[in-house]
Tab-separated table of C-alpha atoms and ligand atoms in Angstrom:
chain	number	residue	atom	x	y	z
A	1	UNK	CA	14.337	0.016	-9.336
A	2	UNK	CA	13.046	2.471	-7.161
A	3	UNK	CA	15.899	4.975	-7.608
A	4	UNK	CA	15.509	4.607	-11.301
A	5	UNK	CA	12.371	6.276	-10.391
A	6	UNK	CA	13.499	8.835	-8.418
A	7	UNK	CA	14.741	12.516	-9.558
A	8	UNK	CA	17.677	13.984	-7.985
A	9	UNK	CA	17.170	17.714	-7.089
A	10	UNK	CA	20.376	19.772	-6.213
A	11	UNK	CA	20.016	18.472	-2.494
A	12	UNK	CA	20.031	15.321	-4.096
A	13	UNK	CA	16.510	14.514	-2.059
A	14	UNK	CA	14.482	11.412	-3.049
A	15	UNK	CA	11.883	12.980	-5.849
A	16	UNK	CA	8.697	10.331	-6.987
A	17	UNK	CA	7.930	10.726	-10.456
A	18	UNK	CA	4.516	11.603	-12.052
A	19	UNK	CA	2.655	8.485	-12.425
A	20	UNK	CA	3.176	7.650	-15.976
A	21	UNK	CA	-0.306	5.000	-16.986
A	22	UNK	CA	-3.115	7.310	-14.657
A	23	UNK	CA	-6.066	6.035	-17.089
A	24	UNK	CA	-9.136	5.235	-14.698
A	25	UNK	CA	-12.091	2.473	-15.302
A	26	UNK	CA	-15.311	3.830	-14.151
A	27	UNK	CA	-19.136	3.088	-13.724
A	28	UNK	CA	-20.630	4.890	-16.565
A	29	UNK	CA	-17.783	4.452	-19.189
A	30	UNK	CA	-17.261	7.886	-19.536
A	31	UNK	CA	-13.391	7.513	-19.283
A	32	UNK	CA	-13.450	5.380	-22.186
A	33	UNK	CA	-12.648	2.387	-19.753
A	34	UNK	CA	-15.397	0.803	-18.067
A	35	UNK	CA	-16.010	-1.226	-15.007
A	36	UNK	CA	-16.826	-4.893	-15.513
A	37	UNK	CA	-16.661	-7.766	-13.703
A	38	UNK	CA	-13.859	-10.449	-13.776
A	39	UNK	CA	-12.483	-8.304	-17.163
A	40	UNK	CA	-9.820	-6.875	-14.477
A	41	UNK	CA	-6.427	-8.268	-12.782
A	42	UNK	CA	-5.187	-6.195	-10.286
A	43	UNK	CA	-1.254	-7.022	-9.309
A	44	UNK	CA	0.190	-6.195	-6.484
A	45	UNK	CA	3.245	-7.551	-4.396
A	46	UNK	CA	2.829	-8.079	-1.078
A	47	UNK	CA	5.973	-5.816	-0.462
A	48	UNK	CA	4.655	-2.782	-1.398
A	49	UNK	CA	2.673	-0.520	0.574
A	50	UNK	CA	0.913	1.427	-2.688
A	51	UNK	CA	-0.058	-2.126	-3.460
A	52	UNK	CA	-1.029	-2.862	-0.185
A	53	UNK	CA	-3.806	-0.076	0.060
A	54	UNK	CA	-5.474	-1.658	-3.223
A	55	UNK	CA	-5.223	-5.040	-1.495
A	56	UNK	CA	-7.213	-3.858	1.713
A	57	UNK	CA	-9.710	-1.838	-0.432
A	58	UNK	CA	-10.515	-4.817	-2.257
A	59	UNK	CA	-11.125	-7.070	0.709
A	60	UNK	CA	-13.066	-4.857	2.291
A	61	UNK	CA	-15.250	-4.063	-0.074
A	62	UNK	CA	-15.790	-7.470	-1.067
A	63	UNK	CA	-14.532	-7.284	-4.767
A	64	UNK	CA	-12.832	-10.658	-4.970
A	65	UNK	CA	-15.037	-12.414	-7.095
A	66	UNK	CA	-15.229	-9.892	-10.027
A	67	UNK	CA	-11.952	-8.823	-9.867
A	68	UNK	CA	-8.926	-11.409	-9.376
A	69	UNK	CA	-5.285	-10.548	-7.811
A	70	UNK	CA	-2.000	-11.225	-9.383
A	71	UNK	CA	0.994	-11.634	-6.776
A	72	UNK	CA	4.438	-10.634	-7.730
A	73	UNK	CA	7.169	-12.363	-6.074
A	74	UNK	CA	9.058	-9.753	-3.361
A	75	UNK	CA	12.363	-9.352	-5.586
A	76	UNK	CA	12.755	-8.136	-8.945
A	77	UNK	CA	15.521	-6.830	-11.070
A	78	UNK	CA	16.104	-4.297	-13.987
A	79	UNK	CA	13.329	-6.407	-16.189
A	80	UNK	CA	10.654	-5.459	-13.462
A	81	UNK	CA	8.085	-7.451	-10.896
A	82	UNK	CA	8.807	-11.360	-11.809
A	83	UNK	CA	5.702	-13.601	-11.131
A	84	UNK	CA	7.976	-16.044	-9.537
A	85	UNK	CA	5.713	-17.056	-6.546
A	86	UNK	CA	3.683	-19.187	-9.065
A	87	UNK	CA	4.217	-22.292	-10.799
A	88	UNK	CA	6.188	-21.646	-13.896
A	89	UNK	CA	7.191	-18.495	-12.935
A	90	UNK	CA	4.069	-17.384	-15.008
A	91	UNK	CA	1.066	-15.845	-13.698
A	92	UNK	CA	-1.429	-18.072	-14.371
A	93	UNK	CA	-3.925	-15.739	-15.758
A	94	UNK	CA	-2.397	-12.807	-17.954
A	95	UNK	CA	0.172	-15.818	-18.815
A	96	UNK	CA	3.326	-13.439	-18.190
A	97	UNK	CA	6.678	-13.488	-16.270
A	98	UNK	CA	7.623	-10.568	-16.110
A	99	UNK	CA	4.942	-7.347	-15.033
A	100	UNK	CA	6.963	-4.912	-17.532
A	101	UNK	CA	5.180	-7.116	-20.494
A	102	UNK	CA	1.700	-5.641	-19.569
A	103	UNK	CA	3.052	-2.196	-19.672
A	104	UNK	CA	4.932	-2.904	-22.807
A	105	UNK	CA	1.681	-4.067	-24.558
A	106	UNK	CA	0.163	-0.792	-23.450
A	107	UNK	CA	3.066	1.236	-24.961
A	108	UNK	CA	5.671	-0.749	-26.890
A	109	UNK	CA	7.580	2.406	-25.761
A	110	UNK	CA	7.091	2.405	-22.239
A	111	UNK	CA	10.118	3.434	-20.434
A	112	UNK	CA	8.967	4.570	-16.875
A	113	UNK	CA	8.993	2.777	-13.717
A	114	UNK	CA	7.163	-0.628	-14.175
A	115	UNK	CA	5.425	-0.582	-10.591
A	116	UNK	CA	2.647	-1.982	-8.600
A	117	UNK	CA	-0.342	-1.949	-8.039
A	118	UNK	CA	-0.805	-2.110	-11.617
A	119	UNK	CA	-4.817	-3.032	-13.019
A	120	UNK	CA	-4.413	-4.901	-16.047
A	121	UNK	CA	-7.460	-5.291	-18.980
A	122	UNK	CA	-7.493	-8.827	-19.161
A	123	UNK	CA	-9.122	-8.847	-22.740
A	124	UNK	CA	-5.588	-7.407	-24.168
A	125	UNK	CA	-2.883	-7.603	-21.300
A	126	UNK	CA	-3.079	-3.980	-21.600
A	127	UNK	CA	-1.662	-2.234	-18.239
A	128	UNK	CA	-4.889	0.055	-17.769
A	129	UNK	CA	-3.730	2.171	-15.163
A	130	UNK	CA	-0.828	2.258	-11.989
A	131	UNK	CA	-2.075	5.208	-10.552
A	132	UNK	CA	-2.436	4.096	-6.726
A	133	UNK	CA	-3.849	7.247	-5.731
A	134	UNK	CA	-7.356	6.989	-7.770
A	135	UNK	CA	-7.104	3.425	-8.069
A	136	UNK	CA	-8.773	3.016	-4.145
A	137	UNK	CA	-10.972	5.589	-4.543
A	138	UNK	CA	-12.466	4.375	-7.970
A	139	UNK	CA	-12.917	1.227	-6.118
A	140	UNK	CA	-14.857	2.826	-3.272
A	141	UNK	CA	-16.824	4.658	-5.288
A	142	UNK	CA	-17.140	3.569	-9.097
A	143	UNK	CA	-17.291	-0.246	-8.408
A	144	UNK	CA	-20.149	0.387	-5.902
A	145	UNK	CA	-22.480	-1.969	-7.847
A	146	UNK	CA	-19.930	-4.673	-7.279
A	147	UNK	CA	-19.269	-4.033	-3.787
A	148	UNK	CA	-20.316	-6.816	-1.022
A	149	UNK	CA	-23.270	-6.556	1.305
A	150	UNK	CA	-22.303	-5.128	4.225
A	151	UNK	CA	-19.439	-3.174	2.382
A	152	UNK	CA	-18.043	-0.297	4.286
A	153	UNK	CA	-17.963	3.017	2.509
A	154	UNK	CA	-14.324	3.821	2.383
A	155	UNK	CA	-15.121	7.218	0.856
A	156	UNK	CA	-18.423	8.252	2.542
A	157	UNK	CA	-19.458	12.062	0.697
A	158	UNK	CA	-19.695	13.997	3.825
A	159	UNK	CA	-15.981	13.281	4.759
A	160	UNK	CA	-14.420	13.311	1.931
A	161	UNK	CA	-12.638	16.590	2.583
A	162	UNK	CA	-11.631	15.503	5.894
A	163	UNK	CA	-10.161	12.898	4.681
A	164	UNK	CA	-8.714	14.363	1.036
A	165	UNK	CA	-6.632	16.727	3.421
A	166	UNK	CA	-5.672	14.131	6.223
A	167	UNK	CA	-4.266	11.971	3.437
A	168	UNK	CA	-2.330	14.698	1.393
A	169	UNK	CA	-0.199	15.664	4.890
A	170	UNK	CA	0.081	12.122	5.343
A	171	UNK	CA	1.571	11.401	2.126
A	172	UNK	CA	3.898	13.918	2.011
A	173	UNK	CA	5.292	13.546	5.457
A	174	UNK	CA	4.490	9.683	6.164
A	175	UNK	CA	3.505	7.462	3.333
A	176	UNK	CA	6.624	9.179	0.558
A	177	UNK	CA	8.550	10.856	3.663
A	178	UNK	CA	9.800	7.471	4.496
A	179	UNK	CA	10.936	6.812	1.323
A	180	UNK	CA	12.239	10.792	1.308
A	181	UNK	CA	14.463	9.518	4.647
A	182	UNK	CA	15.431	6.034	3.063
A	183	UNK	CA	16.691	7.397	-0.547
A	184	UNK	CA	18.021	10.990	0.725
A	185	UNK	CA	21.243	11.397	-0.911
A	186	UNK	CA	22.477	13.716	1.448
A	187	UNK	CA	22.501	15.035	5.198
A	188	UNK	CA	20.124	18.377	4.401
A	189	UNK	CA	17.330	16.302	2.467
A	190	UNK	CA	16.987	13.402	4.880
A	191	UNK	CA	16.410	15.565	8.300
A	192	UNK	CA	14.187	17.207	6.664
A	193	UNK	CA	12.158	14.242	6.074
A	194	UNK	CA	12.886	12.759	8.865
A	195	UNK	CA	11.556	16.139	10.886
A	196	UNK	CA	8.622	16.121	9.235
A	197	UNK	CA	7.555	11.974	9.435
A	198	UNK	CA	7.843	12.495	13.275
A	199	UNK	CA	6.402	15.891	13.543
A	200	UNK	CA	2.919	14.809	11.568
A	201	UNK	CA	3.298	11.165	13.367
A	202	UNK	CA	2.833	12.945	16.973
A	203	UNK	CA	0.319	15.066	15.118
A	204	UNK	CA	-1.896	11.937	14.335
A	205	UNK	CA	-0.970	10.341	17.865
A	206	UNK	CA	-3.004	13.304	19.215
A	207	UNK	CA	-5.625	12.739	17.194
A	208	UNK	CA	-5.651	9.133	17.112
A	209	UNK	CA	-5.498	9.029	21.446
A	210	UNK	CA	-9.309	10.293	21.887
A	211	UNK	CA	-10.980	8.402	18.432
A	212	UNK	CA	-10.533	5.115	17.059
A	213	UNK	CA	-10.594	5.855	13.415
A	214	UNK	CA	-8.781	8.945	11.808
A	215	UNK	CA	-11.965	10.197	10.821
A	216	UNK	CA	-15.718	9.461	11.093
A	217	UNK	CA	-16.469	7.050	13.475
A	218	UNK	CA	-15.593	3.819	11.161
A	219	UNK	CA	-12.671	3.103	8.886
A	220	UNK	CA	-11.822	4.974	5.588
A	221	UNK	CA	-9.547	5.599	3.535
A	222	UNK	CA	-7.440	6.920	5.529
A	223	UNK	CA	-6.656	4.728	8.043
A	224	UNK	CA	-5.865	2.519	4.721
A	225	UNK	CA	-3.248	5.291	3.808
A	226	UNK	CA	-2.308	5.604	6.962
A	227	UNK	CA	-1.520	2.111	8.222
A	228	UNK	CA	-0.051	0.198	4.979
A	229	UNK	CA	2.695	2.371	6.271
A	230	UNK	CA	2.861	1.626	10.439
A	231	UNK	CA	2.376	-1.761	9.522
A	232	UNK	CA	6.032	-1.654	7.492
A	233	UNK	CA	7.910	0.580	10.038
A	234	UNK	CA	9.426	-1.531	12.429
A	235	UNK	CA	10.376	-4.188	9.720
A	236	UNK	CA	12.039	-2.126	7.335
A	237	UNK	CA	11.380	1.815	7.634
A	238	UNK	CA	12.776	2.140	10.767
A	239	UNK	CA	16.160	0.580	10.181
A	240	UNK	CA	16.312	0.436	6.282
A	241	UNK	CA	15.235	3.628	5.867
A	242	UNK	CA	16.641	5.467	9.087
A	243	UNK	CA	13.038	6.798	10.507
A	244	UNK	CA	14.513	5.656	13.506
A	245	UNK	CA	13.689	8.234	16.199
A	246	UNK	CA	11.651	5.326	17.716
A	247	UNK	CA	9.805	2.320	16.766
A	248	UNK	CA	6.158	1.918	16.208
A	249	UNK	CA	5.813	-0.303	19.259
A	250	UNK	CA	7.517	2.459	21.635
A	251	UNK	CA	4.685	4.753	20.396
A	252	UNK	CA	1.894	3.310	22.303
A	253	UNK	CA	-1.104	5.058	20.900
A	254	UNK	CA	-0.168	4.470	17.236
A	255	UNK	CA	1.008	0.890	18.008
A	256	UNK	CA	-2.184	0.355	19.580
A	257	UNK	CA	-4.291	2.034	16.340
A	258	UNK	CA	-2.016	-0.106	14.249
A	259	UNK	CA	-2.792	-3.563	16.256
A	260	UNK	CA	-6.515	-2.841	16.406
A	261	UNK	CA	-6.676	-2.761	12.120
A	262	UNK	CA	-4.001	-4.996	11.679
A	263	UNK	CA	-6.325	-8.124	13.924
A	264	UNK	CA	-9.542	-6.499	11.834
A	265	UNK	CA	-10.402	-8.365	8.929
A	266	UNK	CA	-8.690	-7.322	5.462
A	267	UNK	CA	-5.717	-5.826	6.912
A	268	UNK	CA	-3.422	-7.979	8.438
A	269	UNK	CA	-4.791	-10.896	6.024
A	270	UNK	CA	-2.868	-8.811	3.256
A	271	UNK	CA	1.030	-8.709	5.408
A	272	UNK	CA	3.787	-10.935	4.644
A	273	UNK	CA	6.530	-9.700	6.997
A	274	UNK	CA	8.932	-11.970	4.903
A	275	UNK	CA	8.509	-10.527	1.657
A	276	UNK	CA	8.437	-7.163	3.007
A	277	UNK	CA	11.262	-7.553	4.411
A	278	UNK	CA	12.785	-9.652	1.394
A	279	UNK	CA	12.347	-6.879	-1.111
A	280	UNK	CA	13.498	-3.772	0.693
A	281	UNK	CA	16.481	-5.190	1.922
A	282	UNK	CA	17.224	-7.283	-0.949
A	283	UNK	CA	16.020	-4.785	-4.200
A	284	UNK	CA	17.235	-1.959	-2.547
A	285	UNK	CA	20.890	-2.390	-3.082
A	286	UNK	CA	22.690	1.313	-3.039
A	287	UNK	CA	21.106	1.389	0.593
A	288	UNK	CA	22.147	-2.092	1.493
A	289	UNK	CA	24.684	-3.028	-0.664
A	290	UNK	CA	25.183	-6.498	1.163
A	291	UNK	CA	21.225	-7.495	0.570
A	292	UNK	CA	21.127	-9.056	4.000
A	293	UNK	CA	18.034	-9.424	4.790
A	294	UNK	CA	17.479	-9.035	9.142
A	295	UNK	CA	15.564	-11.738	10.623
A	296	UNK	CA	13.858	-9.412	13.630
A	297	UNK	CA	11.725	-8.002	14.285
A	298	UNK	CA	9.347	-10.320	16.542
A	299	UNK	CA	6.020	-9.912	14.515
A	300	UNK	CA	3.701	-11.821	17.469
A	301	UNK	CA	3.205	-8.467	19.157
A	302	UNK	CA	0.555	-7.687	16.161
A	303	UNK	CA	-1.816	-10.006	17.617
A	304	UNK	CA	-1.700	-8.543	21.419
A	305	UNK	CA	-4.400	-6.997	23.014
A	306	UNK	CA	-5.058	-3.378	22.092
A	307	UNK	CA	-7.571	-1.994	23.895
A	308	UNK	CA	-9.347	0.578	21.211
A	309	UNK	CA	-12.326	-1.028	21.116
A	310	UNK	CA	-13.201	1.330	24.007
A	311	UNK	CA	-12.731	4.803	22.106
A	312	UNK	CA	-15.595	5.842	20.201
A	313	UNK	CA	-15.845	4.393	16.656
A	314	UNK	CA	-16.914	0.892	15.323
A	315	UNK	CA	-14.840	-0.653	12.494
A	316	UNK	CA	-17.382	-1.046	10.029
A	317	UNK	CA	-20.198	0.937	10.998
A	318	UNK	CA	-23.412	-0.299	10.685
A	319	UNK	CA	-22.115	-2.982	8.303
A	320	UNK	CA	-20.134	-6.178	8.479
A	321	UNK	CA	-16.648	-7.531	8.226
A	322	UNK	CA	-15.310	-9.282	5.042
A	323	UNK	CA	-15.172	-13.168	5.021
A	324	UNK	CA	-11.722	-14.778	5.013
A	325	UNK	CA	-9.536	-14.076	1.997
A	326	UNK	CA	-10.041	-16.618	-1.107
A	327	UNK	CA	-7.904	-19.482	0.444
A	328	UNK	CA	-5.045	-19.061	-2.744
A	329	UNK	CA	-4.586	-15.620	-1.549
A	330	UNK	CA	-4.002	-16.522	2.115
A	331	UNK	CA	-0.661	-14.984	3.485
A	332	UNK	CA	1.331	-17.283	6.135
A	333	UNK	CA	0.418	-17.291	9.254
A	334	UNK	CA	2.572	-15.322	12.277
A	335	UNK	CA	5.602	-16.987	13.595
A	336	UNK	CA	8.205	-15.346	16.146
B	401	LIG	N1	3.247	3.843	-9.060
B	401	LIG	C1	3.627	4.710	-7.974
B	401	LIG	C2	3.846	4.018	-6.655
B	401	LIG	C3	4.038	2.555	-6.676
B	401	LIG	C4	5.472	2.167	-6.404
B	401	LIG	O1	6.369	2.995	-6.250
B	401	LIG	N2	5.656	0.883	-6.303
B	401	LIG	C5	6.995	0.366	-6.101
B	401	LIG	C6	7.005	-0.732	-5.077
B	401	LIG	S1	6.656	-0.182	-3.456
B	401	LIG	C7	7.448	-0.252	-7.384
B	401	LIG	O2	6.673	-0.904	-8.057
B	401	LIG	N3	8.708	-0.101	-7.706
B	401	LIG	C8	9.263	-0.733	-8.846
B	401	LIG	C9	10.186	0.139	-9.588
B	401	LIG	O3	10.180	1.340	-9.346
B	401	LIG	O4	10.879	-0.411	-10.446
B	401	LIG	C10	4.764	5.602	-8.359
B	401	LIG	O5	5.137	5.539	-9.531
B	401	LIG	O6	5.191	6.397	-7.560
C-alpha cells in the first residue's frame, strides 16, 4: 500500500521512502548489469504515473521489440501488484501472480514497498531495479544502440541541466506534491502542498504559454515527468487527492500542452482512464474508505483541438513518431 510506504513526520505529512532495489543495467556493463536485448521485462500498471513515464520512454524510443512489458492489473492488496489482467492470473512470461515474487527472488528478505515500474532479469526473475528516476534516463541514454530510427533524444547533452532542474521542482511540488496533498495527515502538511502544486503549476503555465515543449524545441524528458501527472489530475488528483483549486481543463494553457502530447504518439496510447481511476479510488482505502470508484470525468475532451502546433517547437525534432503500440499492449479506446 502506498501508506505502508510512506513515513509520518511530526506534521504527519506524506514522506516517500528511499527507493529500496536502485541497481541500474547499462551499455558497457560497468554496473555489473548489462543491457541486452529481450533479457528484460519491464512491469508497469497502467495506474501509476512512475510507471507511466517508463511506458512513454519506451514507445518513444522504439524499445518494444528488445524489451517486453508486463501489465499489472489496477488493484492490488497487502501481497502486492496481482497480474490479474492476464489469463491465469499469471503473467505469461516471468510465470508469476503476484509482482512481490520477483522482489522476493532478489532478496528473500525484501520487506519494502513492492512497486512499479519494476525491470525484471528475465534469466532469474530477479527484480533488477524499481528506481523510476534512472530507469528513463538509462533508457534514453544507455539503450541508445537499441533505440528506433527516428528515435527522439529524450535526454539530449546540451539540456540536460535545464531539464535536471525543471524536473527536480517538478517533482517536489507536482509529480510527489500530489501525493503530499492526497496522503497529508493533517491541515498544516496538506496546504503546504497544496500551495506549492499550484504555485509551480502557474510557474510552468508561464513558461509553457510562449513554447510548446518545456524545454528545447522538441519533447524530453520532461514533458514525460511533467504530463504522466496532468494527464491523472482531473480523474483522480483533483478530487481524490484534494488538488482541487481548479481542474486541468479550466487551466487553458496547460490543458492545451496536455492535449497536444496526450493525441502525439506514445502518450495517450499508454492511458487507461478506468484503471486509473480503479486503483486510486479502490487501493487507496484510508482516503476513500467506501472504494467507490466515480464514473466522471468525460475523457473525450483529450482528443479536441489544441492549437500548439503554432508555438515554436516540433514534437520530435528532426525525427519521426513511433508506430502504433504492439497490438497486445493496446489500451481501450475513448468513450464518454
Ligand atoms: N518506486 C517508487 C515509485 C513508484 C510507486 O510509488 N509506485 C506505486 C504505484 S503509483 C506503487 O507501486 N505502490 C505500491 C505500494 O506501495 O505497495 C517509490 O518507491 O517511491
Amino acid at each position: 500500500m502506498v501508506d505502508d510506504q510512506a513515513q509520518g513526520d511530526t506534521k504527519r505529512a506524506f514522506v516517500r521512502k528511499p527507493v529500496a532495489l536502485d541497481r541500474r543495467v547499462t551499455a558497457d556493463g560497468a554496473s555489473g548489469i548489462r543491457v541486452e536485448p529481450n533479457r528484460y521485462r519491464l512491469v508497469i500498471a497502467r495506474a501509476c504515473p512512475w510507471a507511466n513515464r517508463a511506458a512513454i520512454s519506451r514507445r518513444l524510443l522504439g524499445l518494444e521489440p528488445v524489451l517486453s512489458m508486463g501489465i499489472a492489473g489496477p488493484l492490488h492488496d497487502d501481497r502486492s501488484w496481482r497480474f490479474h489482467l492476464d489469463p491465469g492470473d499469471r503473467d505469461p512470461v516471468l510465470g508469476i501472480e503476484y509482482l512481490g515474487e520477483a522482489y522476493r527472488a532478489a532478496d528473500p528478505d525484501f520487506s519494502a514497498g513492492i512497486t512499479v515500474p519494476a525491470l525484471v532479469d528475465g534469466t532469474d526473475g530477479k527484480v533488477v531495479t524499481n528506481g523510476f528516476a534512472q530507469l528513463t534516463l538509462d533508457f534514453a541514454t544507455e539503450w541508445r544502440e537499441f533505440h528506433r530510427d527516428g528515435a527522439p533524444d529524450l535526454y539530449p547533452e546540451r539540456h540536460r541541466a535545464e531539464i535536471d532542474e525543471i524536473n527536480e521542482a517538478v517533482y517536489h511540488d507536482v509529480n510527489n506534491g500530489v501525493y503530499k496533498c492526497g496522503f497529508a495527515g493533517s491541515q498544516e502538511p496538506y496546504e503546504e502542498s497544496y500551495r506549492a502544486l499550484f504555485a509551480r503549476l502557474d510557474v510552468l503555465t508561464e513558461r509553457l504559454a510562449t513554447r510548446r515543449y518545456l524545454v528545447g524545441d522538441s519533447i524530453t524528458e520532461a514533458d514525460i515527468r511533467l504530463w504522466v501527472t496532468l494527464v491523472r489530475f482531473d480523474s483522480v488528483y483533483h478530487g481524490h487527492f484534494k488538488c482541487n483549486r481548479s481542474t486541468l481543463s479550466a487551466m487553458p494553457v496547460l490543458w492545451a500542452y496536455a492535449r497536444d502530447l496526450f493525441q502525439t504518439p506514445g502518450f495517450g496510447d499508454t492511458i487507461d482512464f478506468e484503471q486509473i481511476k480503479q486503483h486510486y479510488y479502490g487501493v487507496h482505502r484510508m482516503i476513500n474508505p467506501t472504494g467507490v470508484v466515480p464514473l466522471g470525468p468525460d475523457p473525450s475532451g483529450w482528443l479536441t483541438a489544441h492549437g500548439r502546433e503554432q508555438l515554436p517547437g516540433t514534437p520530435f525534432g528532426t525525427g519521426t513518431p513511433p508506430g502504433p503500440p504492439p497490438q497486445s499492449e493496446r489500451v481501450p479506446p475513448l468513450t464518454p
